[in-house]
Short mmCIF file of C-alpha atoms in Angstrom, two decimals:
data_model
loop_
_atom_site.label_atom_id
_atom_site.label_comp_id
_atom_site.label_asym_id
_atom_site.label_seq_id
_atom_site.Cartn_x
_atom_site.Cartn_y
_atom_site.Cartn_z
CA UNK A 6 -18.30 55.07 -16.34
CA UNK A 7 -19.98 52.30 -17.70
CA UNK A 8 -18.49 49.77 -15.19
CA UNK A 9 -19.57 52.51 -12.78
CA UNK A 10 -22.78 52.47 -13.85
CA UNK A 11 -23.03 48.51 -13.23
CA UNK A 12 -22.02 48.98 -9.74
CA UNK A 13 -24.90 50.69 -9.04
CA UNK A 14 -26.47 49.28 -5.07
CA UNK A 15 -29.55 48.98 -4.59
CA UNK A 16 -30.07 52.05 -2.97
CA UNK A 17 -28.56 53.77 -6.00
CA UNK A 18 -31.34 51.99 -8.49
CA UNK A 19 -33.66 52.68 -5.83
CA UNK A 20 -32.83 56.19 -6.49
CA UNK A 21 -32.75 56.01 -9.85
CA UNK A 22 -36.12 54.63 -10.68
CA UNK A 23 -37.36 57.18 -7.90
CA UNK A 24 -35.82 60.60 -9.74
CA UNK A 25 -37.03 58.85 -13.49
CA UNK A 26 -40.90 58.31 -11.97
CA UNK A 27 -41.08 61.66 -10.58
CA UNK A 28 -39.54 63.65 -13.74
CA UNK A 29 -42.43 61.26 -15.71
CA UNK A 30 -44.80 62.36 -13.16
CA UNK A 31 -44.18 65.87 -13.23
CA UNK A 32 -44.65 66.00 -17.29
CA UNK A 33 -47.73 64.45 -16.97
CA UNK A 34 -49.48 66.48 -13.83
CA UNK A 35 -47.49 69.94 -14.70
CA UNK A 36 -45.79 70.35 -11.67
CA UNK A 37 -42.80 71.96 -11.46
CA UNK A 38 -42.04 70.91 -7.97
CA UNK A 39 -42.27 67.64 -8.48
CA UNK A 40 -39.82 68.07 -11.37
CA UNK A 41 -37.23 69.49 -9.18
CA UNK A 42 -37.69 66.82 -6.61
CA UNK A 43 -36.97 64.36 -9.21
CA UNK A 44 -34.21 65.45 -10.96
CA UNK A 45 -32.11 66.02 -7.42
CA UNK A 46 -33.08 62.49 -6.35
CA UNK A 47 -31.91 61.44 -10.16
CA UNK A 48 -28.94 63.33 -10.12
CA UNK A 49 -27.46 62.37 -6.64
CA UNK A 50 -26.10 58.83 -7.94
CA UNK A 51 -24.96 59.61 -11.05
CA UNK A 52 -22.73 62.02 -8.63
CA UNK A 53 -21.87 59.43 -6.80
CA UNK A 54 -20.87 57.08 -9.63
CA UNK A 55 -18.86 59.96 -11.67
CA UNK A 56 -16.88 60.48 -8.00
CA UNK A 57 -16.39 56.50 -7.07
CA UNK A 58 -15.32 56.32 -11.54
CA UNK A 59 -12.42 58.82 -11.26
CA UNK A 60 -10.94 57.30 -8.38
CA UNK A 61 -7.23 57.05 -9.09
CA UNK A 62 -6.09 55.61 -5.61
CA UNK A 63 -4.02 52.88 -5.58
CA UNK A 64 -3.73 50.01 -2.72
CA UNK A 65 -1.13 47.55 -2.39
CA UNK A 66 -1.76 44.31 -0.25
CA UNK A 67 0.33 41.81 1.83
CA UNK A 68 -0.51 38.42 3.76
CA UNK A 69 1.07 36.72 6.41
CA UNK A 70 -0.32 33.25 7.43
CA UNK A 71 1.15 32.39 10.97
CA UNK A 72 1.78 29.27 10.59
CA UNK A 73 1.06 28.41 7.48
CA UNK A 74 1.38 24.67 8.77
CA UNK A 75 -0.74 23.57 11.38
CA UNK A 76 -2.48 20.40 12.55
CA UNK A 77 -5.61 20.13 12.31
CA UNK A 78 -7.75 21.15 15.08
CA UNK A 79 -5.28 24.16 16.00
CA UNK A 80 -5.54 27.95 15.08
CA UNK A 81 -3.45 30.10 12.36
CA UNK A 82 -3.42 33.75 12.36
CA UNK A 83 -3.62 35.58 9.76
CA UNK A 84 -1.88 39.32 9.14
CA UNK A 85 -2.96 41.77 6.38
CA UNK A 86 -1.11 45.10 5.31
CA UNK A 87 -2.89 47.25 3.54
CA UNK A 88 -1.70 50.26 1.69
CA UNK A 89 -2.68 53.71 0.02
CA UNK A 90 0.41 54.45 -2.00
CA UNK A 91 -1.29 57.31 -3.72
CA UNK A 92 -1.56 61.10 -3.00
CA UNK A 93 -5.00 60.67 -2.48
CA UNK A 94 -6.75 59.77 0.58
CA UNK A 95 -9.64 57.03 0.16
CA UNK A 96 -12.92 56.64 0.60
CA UNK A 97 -14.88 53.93 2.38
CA UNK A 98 -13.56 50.81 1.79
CA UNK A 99 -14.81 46.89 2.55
CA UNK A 100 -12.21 44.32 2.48
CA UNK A 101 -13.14 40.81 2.26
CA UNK A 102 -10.79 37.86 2.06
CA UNK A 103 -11.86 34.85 0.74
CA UNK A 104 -11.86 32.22 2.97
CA UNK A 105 -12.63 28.38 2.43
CA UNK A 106 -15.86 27.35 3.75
CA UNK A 107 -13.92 24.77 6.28
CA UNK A 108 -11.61 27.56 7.21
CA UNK A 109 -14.77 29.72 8.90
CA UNK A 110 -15.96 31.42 5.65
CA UNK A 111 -15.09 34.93 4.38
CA UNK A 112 -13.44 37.79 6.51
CA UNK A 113 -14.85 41.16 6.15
CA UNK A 114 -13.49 44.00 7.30
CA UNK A 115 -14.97 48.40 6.90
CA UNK A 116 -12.28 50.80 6.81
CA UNK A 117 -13.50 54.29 6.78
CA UNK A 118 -10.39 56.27 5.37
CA UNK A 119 -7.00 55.67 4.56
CA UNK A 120 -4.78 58.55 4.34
CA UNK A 121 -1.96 59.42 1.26
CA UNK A 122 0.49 56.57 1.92
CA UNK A 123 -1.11 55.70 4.82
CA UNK A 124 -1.30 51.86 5.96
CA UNK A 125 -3.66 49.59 7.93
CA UNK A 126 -3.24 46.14 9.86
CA UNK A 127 -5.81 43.71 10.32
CA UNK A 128 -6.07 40.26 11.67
CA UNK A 129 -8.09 37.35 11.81
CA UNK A 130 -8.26 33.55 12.79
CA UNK A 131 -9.15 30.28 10.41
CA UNK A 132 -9.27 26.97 12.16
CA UNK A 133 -9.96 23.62 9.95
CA UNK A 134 -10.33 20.34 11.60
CA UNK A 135 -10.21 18.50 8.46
CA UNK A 136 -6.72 18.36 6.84
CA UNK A 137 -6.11 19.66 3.45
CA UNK A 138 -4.37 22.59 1.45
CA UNK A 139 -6.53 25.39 1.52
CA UNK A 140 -6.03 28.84 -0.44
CA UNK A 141 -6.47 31.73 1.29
CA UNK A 142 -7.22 34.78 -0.79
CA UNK A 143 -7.13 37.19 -2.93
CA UNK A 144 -8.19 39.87 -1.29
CA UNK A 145 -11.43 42.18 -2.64
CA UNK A 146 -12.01 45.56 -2.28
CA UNK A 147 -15.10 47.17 -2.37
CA UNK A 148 -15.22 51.19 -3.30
CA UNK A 149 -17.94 52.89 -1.77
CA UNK A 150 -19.40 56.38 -1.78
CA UNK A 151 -20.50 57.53 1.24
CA UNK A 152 -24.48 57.63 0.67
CA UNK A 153 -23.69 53.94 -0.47
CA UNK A 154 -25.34 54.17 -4.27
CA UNK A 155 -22.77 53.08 -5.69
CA UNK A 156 -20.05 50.26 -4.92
CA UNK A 157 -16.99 49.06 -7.55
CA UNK A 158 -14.94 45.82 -7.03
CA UNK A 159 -11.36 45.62 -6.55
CA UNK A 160 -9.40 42.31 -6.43
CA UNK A 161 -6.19 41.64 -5.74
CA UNK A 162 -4.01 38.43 -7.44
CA UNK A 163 -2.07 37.73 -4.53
CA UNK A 164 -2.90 34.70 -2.38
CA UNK A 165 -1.84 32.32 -0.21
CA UNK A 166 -1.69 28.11 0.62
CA UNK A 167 -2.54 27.06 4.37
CA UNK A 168 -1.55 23.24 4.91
CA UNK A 169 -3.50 21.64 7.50
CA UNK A 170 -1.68 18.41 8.86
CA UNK A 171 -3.00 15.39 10.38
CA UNK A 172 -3.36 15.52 14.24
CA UNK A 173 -0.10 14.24 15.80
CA UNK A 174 -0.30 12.07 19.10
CA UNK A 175 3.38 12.67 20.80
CA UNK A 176 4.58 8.80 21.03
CA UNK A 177 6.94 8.11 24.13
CA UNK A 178 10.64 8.35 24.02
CA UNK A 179 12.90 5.47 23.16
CA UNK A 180 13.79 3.57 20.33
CA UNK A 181 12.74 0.14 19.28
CA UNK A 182 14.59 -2.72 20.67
CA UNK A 183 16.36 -4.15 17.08
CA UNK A 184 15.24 -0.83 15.08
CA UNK A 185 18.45 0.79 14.64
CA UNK A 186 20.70 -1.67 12.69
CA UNK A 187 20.78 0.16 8.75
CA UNK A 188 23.23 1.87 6.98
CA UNK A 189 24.64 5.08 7.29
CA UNK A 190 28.18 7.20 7.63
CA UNK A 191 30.19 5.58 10.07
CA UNK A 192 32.78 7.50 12.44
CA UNK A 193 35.61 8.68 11.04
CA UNK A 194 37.37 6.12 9.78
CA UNK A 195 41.04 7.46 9.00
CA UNK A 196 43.56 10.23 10.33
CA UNK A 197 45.78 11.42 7.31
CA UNK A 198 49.52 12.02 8.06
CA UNK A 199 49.38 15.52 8.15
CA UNK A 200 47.69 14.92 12.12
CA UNK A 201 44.36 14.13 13.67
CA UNK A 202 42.97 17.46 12.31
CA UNK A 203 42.58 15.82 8.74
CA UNK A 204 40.61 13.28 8.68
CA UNK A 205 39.13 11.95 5.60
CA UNK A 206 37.31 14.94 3.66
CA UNK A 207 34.35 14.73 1.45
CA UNK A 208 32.31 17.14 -0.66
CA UNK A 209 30.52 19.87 0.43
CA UNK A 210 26.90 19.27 1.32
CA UNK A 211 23.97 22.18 1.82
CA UNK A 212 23.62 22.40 5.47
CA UNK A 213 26.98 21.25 6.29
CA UNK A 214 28.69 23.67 9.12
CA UNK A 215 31.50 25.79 7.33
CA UNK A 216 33.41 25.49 10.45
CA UNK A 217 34.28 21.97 9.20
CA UNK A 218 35.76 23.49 5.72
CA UNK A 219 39.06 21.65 5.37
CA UNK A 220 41.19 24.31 3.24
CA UNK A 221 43.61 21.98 2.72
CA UNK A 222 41.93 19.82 0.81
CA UNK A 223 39.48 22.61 -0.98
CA UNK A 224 42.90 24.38 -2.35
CA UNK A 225 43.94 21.18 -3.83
CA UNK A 226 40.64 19.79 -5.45
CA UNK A 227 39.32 23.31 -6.21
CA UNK A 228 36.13 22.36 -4.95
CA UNK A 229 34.89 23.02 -0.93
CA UNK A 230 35.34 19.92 1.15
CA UNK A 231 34.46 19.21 4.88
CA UNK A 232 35.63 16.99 7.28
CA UNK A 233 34.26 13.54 8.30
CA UNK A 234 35.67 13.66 11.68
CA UNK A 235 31.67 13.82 13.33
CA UNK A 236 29.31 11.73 11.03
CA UNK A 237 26.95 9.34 12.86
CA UNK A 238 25.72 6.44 12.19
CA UNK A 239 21.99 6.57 10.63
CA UNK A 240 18.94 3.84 10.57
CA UNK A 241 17.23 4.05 7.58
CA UNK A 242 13.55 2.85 7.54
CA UNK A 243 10.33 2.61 5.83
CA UNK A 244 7.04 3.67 6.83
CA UNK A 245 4.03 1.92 5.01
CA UNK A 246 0.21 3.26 4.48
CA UNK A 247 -2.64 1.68 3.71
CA UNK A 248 -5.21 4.16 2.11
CA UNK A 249 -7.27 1.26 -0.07
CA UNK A 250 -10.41 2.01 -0.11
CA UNK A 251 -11.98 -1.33 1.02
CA UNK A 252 -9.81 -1.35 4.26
CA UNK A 253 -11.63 1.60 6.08
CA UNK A 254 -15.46 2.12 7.53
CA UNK A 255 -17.05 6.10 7.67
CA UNK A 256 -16.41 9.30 5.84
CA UNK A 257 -15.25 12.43 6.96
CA UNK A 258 -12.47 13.37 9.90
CA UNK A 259 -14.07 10.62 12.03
CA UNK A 260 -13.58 7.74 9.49
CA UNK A 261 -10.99 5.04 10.69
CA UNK A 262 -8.69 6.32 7.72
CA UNK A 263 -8.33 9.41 9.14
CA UNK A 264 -7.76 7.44 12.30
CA UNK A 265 -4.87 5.49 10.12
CA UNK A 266 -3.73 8.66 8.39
CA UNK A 267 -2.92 10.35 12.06
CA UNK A 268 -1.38 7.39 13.36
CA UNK A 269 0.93 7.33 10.16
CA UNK A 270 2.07 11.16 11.13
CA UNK A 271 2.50 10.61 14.41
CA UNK A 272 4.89 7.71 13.88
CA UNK A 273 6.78 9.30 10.80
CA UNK A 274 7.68 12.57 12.83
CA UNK A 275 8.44 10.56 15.88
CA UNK A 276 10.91 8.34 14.20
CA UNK A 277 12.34 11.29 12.26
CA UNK A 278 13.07 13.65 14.89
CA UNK A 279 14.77 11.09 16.40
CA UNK A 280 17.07 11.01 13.80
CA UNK A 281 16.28 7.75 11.30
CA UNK A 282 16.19 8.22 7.82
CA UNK A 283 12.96 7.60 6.62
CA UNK A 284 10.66 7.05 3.39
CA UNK A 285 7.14 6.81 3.10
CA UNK A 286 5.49 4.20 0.91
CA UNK A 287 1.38 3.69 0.26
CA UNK A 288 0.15 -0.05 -1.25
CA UNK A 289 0.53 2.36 -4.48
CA UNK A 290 4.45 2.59 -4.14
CA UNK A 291 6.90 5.06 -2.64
CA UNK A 292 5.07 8.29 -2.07
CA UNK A 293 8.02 10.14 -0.18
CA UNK A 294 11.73 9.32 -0.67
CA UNK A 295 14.02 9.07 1.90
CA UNK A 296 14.88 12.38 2.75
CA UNK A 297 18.71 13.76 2.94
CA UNK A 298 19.75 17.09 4.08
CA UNK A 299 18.52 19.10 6.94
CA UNK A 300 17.10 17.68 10.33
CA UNK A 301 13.26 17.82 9.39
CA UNK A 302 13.32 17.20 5.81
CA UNK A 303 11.23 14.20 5.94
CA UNK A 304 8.81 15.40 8.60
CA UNK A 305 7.93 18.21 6.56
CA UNK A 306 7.73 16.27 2.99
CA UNK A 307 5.71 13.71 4.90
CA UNK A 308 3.31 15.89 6.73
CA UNK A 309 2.76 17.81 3.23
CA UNK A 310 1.83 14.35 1.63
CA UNK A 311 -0.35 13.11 4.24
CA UNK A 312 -2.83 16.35 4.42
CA UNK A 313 -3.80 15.48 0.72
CA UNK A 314 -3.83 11.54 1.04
CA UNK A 315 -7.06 10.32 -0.06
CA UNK A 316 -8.39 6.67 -0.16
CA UNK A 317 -7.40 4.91 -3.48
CA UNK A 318 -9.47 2.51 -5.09
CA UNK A 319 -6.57 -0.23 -5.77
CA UNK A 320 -7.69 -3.30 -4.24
CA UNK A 321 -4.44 -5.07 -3.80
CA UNK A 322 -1.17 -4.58 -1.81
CA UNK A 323 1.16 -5.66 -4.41
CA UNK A 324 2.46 -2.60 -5.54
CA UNK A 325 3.15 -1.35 -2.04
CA UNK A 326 4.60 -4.63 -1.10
CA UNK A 327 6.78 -4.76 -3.75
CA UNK A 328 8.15 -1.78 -2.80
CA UNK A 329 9.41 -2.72 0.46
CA UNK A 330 11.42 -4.90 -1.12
CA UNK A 331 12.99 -2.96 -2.97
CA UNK A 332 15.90 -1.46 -1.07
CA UNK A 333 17.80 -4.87 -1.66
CA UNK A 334 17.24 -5.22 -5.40
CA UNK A 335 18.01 -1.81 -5.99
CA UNK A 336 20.95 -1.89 -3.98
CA UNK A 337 20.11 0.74 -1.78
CA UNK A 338 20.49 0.84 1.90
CA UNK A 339 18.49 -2.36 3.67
CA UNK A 340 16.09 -0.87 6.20
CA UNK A 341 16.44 -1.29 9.87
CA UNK A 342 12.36 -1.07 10.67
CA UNK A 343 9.44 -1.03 8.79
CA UNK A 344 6.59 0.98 10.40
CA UNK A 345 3.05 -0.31 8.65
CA UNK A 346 -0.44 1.06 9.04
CA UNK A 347 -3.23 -1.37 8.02
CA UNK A 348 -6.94 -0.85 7.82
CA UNK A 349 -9.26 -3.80 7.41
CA UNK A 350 -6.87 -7.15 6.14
CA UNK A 351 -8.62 -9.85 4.35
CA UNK A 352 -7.13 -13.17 4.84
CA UNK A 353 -5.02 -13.01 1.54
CA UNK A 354 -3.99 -9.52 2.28
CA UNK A 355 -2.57 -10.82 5.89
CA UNK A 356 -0.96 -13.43 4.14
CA UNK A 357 0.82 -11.48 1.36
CA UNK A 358 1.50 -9.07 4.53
CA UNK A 359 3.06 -11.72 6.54
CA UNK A 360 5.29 -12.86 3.79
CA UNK A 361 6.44 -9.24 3.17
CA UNK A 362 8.60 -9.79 6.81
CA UNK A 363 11.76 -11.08 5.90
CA UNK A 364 15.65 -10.03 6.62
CA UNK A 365 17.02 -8.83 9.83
CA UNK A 366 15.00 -5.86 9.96
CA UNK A 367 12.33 -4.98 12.32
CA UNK A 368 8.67 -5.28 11.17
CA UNK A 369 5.93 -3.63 13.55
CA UNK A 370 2.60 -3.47 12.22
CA UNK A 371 -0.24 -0.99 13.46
CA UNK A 372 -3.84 -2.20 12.66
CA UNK A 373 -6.62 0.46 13.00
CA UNK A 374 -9.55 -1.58 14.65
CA UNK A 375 -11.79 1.12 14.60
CA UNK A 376 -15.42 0.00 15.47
CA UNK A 377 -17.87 0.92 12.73
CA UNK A 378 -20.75 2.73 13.09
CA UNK A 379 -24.18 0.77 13.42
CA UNK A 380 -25.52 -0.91 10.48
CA UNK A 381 -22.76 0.43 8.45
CA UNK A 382 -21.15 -1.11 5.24
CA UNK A 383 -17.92 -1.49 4.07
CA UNK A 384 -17.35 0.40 0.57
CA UNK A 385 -16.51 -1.73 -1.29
CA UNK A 386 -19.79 -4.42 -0.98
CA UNK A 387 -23.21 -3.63 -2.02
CA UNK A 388 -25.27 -6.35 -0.80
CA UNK A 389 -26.03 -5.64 2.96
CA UNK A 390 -26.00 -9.81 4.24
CA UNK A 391 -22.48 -10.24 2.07
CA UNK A 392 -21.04 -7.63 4.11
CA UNK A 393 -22.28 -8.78 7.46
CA UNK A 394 -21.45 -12.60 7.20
CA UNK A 395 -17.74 -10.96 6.01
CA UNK A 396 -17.04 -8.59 8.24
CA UNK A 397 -18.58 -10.43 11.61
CA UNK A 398 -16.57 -9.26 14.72
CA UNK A 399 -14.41 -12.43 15.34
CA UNK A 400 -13.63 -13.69 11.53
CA UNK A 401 -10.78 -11.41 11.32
CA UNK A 402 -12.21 -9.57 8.01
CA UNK A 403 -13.48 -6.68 9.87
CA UNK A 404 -13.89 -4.14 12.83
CA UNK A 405 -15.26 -5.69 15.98
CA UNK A 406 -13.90 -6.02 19.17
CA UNK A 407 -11.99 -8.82 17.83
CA UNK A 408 -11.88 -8.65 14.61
CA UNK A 409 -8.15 -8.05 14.26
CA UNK A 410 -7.59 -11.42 16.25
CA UNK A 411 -6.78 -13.21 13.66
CA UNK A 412 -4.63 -10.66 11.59
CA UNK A 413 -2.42 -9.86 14.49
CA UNK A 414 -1.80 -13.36 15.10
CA UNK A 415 -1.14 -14.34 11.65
CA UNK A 416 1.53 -11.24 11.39
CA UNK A 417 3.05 -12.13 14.75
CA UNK A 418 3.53 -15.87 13.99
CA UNK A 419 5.49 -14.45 10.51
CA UNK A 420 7.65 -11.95 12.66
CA UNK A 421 5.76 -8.53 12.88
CA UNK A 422 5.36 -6.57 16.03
CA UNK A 423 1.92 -5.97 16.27
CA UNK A 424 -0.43 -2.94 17.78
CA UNK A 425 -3.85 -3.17 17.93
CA UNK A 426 -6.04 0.34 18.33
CA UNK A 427 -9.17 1.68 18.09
CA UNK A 428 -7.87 5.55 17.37
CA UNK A 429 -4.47 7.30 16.81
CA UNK A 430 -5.22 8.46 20.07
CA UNK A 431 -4.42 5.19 21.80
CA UNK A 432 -1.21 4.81 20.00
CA UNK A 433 0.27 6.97 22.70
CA UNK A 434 0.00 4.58 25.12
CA UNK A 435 0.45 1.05 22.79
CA UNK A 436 3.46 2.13 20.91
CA UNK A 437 5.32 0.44 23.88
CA UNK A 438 3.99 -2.71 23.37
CA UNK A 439 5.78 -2.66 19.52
CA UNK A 440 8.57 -3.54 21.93
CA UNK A 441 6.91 -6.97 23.02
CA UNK A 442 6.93 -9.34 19.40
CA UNK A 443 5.28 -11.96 21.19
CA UNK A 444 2.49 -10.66 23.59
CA UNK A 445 -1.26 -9.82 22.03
CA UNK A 446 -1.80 -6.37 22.75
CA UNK A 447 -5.02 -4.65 21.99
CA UNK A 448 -6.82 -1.42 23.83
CA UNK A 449 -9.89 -1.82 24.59
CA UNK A 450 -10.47 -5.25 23.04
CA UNK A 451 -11.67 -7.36 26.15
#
């Protein structure tokens, strides 16, 4: 009753005061009417608050996000079920979800009655065009009589994650010219005497097909083995990100990391899909390991780390560097192409970038050349002249409409393919030119 009480609208204290000032009234001037008058307008929401108070209705809840992966920029639906699973029939109800600001804000819904285990469906739409993992819930319930005096909260514990991706520009079809040289299962490489039908068996694997059970071999090792007879042969690769801090100009989804961060997506799922095995590493080290299971795996762990990738404030490329390097002193599997995004490359970084190409793999290099807006400074200087004499278009420190000049041919004359753009959306149309190790390519430079 006393939570009741609290839940009082405004209306309902309006009331209250109203019915207390007339009874007051009355005493003092004698009148009986008046008296009357006030104790009905006092008594009508302490009605309402004893009714809303011994509510015993109960309401279950269920959420369906569809999809609850998206890009950003694109649409997700979103499905509630709500249910009276009591013998009671309810009252008014208001259901809000809670919605992130950058999803469109809350979602509010009036429902006038729900019947004994009765049920109601209702839909909205969140759209987010910055990426990010958003929560979407709980849901809250708000109990209403019907003169509206008094209203009680209800919340549900039950939420749900929405992952908004980077944008993804669809790359052309085709694979690098000198790309696909790594490791991986080769055919099947021997036919046991028992006949062509057993070849080779290994251990069970999720996602294998259990039409390639060999029962043969199962019975006698007690564990479930498969055949070998279709394995084929897999590049591995590595895809590299910049997100320092002093290698990007702007804020917000039109900042050139964002530009970078998109362009690093829509490489990674392009490669992937077509069928490489890939890992993701940052100048901070391997974010995302190279991925083995089902088709998708790495897309998905990929596109998961990229909606939360933030700018770091690490200042070298060491760490990242090193870790390129590391497939042959750990043994593993030497990569057949390295994909790199770059921001802004001081001399020293291009140089420690240019010695980072070595072995028979392929080394393409994507440098964002996004133009900065006017009298803009980088992040990481201060002083206003510092910055400008820097970052000058032409001295290859900076954005400009040659300010990657010098990078790309420093990284060419080492061995990296090179693509200069502006925006992830010109990648669509340069990725060819990865193709081309000796020719300058740049969008929109001249």
């Amino acid at each position: 009753m006393r939570r009741a009480l609290a839940g009082l609208t405004t209306r309902g204290r309006s009331f209250v005061a109203a019915g207390v000032t007339a009874i007051v009234c009355a005493f003092v001037l004698g009148e009986r009417d008046l008296l009357r008058a006030g104790v009905l307008v006092l008594v009508l929401p302490l009605l309402c608050t004893v009714a809303v108070s011994r509510t015993r209705y109960r309401l279950a809840c269920a959420r369906r996000l569809t999809p609850s992966r998206l890009p950003a920029g694109h649409e997700s639906r979103v499905d509630l079920r709500l249910e009276n699973v009591s013998r009671l029939p309810s009252g008014l109800l208001m259901v809000e979800d809670q919605v992130p600001f950058a999803l469109g804000g809350r979602a509010r819904f009036v429902l006038d009655r729900i019947e004994p285990h009765g049920t109601r469906e209702l839909s909205y739409r969140i759209r987010s065009d910055v990426r990010g993992r958003y929560r979407v819930g709980p849901l809250t319930v708000r109990l209403a009589d019907p003169f509206g005096m008094v209203e009680l909260v209800r919340s549900f514990s039950l939420s749900d994650t929405l992952t908004v991706t980077p944008a993804i520009v669809p790359l052309p079809p085709g694979r690098l010219g000198g790309a696909w040289t790594g490791g991986g299962d080769s055919l099947a490489r021997t036919v046991a005497s028992a006949g062509e039908d057993d070849i080779a068996p290994r251990e069970y694997r999720h996602g294998d097909d259990l039409r390639r059970v060999h029962w043969r071999s199962t019975a006698r090792r007690g564990e479930l083995m498969v055949r070998r007879e279709e394995q084929h042969w897999q590049s591995s690769g590595t895809l590299f990100l910049d997100t320092r801090r002093a290698g990007y100009w702007g804020e917000g989804p039109g900042s050139s990391f964002e530009q970078a961060v998109s362009a690093a997506a829509s490489v990674g799922a392009h490669l992937g899909r077509a069928g490489m095995g890939l890992r993701l590493v940052t100048d901070a080290g391997e974010a995302v390991p190279r991925s083995v299971g089902y088709e998708g795996a790495f897309e998905g762990a990929l596109l998961d780390a990229l909606a939360v990738a933030r700018t770091s404030r690490g200042g070298t490329l060491t760490p990242g560097l090193a870790a390129l390097r590391g497939s042959a002193a750990t043994g593993r599997e030497a990569d057949g192409l390295v994909v790199a995004v770059f921001g802004i490359l001081g001399p020293g970084e291009a140089r420690a970038v240019a010695a980072a190409c070595r072995g028979n793999a392929t080394h393409v290099a994507v440098l964002i050349d996004a133009v900065p807006p006017e009298n803009a400074l980088p992040p990481h200087h201060e002083d206003k002249d510092e910055a400008a004499d820097e970052y000058a278009p032409g001295t290859g420190g900076g954005s400009g409409p040659a300010a990657a000049g010098p990078t790309a041919r420093l990284l060419r004359a080492a061995g990296w393919r090179v693509v200069v753009v502006r925006s992830a959306a010109e990648l669509a149309g340069a990725w060819a030119s990865a193709d081309q190790s000796g020719e300058d390519f740049a969008r929109g430079a001249s």
